[in-house]
PDB file of C-alpha atoms in Angstrom:
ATOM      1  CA  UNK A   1      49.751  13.014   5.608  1.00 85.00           C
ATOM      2  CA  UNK A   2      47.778  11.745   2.925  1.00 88.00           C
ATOM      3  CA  UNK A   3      48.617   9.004   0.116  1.00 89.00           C
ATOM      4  CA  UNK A   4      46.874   7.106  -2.744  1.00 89.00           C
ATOM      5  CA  UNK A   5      45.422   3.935  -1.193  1.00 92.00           C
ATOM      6  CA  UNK A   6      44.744   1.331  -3.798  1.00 90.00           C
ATOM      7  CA  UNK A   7      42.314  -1.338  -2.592  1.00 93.00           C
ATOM      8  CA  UNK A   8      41.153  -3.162  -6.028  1.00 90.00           C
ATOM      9  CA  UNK A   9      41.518  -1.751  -9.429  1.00 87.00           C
ATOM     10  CA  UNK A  10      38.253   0.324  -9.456  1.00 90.00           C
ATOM     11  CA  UNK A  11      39.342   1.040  -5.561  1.00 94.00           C
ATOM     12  CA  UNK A  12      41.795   3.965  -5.126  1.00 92.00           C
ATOM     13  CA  UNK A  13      41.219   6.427  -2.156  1.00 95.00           C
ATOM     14  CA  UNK A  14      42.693   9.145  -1.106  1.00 95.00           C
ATOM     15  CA  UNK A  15      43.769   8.551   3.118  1.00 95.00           C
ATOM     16  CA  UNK A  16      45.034  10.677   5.674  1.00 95.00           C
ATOM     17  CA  UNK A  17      47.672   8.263   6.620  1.00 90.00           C
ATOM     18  CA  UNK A  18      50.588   8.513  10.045  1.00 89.00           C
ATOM     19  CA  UNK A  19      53.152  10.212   9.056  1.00 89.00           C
ATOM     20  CA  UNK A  20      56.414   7.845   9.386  1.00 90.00           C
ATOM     21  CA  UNK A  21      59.597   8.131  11.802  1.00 92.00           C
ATOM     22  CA  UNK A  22      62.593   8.673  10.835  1.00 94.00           C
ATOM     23  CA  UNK A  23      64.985   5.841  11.908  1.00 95.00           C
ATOM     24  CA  UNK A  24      68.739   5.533  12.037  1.00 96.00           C
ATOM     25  CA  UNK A  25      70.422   6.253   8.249  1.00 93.00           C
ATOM     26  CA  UNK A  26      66.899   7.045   6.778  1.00 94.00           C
ATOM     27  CA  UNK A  27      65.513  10.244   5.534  1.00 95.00           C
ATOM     28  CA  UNK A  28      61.786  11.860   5.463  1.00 95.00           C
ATOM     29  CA  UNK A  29      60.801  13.138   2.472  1.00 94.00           C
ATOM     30  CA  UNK A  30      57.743  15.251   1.701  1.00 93.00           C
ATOM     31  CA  UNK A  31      56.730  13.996  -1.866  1.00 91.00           C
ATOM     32  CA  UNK A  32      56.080  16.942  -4.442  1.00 93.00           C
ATOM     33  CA  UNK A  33      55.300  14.858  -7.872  1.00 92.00           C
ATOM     34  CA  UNK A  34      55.347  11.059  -7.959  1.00 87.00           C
ATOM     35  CA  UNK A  35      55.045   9.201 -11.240  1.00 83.00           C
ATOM     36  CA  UNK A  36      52.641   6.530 -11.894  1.00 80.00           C
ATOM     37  CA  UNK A  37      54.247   3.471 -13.942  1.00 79.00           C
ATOM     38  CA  UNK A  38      53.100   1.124 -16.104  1.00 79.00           C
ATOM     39  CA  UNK A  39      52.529  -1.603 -13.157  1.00 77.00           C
ATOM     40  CA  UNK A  40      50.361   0.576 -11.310  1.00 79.00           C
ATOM     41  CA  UNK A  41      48.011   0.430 -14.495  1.00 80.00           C
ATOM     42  CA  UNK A  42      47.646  -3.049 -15.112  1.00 86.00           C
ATOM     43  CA  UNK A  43      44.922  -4.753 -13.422  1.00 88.00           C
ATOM     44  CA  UNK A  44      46.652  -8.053 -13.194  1.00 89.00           C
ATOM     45  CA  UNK A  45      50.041  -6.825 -12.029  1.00 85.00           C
ATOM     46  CA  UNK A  46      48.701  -4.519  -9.533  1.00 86.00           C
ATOM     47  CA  UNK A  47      45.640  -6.144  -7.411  1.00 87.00           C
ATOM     48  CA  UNK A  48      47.552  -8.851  -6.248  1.00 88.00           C
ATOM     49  CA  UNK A  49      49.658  -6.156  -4.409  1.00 87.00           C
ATOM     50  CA  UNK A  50      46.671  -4.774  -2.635  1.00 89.00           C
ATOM     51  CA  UNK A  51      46.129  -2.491  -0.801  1.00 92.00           C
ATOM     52  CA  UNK A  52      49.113  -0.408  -1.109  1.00 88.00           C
ATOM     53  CA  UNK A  53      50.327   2.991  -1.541  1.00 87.00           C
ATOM     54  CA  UNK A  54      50.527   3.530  -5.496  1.00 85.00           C
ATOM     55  CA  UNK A  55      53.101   5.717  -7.304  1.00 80.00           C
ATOM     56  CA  UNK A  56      56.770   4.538  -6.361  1.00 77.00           C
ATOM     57  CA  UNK A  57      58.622   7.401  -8.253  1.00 83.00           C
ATOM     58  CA  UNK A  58      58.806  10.238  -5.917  1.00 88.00           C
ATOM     59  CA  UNK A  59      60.320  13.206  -6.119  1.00 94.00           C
ATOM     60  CA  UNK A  60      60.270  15.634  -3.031  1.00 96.00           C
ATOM     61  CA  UNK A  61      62.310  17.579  -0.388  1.00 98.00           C
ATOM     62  CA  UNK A  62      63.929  16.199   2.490  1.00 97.00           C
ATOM     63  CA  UNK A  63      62.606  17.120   5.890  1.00 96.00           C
ATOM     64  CA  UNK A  64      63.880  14.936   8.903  1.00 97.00           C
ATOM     65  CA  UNK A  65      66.844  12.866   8.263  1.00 97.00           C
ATOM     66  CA  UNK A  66      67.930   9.867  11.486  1.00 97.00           C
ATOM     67  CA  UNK A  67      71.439   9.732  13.143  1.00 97.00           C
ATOM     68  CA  UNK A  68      74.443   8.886  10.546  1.00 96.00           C
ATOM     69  CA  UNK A  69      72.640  10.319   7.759  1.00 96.00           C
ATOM     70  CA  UNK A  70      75.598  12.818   5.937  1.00 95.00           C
ATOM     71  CA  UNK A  71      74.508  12.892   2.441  1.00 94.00           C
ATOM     72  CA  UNK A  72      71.318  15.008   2.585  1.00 95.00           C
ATOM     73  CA  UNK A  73      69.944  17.518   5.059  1.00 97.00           C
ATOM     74  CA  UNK A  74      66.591  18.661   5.286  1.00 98.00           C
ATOM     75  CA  UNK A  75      66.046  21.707   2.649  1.00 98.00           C
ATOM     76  CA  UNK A  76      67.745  19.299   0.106  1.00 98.00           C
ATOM     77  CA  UNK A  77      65.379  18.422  -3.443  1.00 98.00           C
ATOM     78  CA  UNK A  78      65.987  14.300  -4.250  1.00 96.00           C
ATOM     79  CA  UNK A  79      64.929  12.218  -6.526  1.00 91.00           C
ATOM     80  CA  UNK A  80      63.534   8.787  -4.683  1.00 85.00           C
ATOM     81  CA  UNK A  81      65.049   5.315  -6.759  1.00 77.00           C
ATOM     82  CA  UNK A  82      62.715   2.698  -6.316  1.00 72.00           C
ATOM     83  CA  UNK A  83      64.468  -0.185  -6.142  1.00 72.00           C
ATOM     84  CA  UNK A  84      66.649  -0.771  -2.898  1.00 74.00           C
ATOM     85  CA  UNK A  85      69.872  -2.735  -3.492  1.00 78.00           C
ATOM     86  CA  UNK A  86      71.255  -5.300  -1.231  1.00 80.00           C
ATOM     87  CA  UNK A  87      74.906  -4.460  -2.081  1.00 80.00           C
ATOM     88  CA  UNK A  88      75.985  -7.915  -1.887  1.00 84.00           C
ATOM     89  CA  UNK A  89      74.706 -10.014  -4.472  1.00 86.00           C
ATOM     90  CA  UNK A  90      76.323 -10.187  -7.725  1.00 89.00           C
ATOM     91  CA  UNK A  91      74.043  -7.739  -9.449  1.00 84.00           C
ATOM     92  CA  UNK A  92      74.967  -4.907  -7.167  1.00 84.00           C
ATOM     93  CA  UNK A  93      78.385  -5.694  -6.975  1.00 87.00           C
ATOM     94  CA  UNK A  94      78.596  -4.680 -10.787  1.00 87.00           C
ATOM     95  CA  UNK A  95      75.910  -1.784 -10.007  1.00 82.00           C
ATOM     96  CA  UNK A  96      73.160  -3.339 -11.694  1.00 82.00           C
ATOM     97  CA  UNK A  97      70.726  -2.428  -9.227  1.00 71.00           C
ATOM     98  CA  UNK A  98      68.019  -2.271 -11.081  1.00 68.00           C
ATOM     99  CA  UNK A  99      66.574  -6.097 -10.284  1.00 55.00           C
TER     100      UNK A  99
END
């Protein structure tokens, strides 16, 4: 597969990259648009997170989901959130997951 590889700020390559496994409760999704936030802009925000696959706003269709996984099949359109709550702390526990 490929992905936007961001080494520096005047770095960004396009990779042919592995293509991940699918473990227990996850879910493969081929990405069809991804957005690009501020962050990923900003020099100073950014290169200290290098290198790294850029845009973190995917959008896509599932196609491999791992044992236990009941709430999408492959076929299904989703919309990837980008932030991955722990479900513990007191900011999840009043669904402010968001952090």
């Amino acid at each position: 597969m490929k992905a936007a590889v961001l080494y520096s700020y005047e770095d960004l390559r396009v990779e042919d990259i592995g293509r991940p496994r699918c473990g227990p409760g996850e879910a493969i999704v081929r990405t069809m648009a991804s957005g690009i936030c501020s962050g990923d802009v900003m020099r100073w925000y950014i290169e200290k997170k290098a290198p790294l696959v850029i845009g973190h706003e995917p959008s896509g269709i599932i196609i491999e989901v791992g044992s236990g996984v009941t709430t999408v099949k492959p076929g299904d359109r989703v919309y990837v959130h980008h932030h991955a709550p722990c479900h513990s702390c007191p900011r999840c526990e009043r669904e402010d997951h968001v952090q």
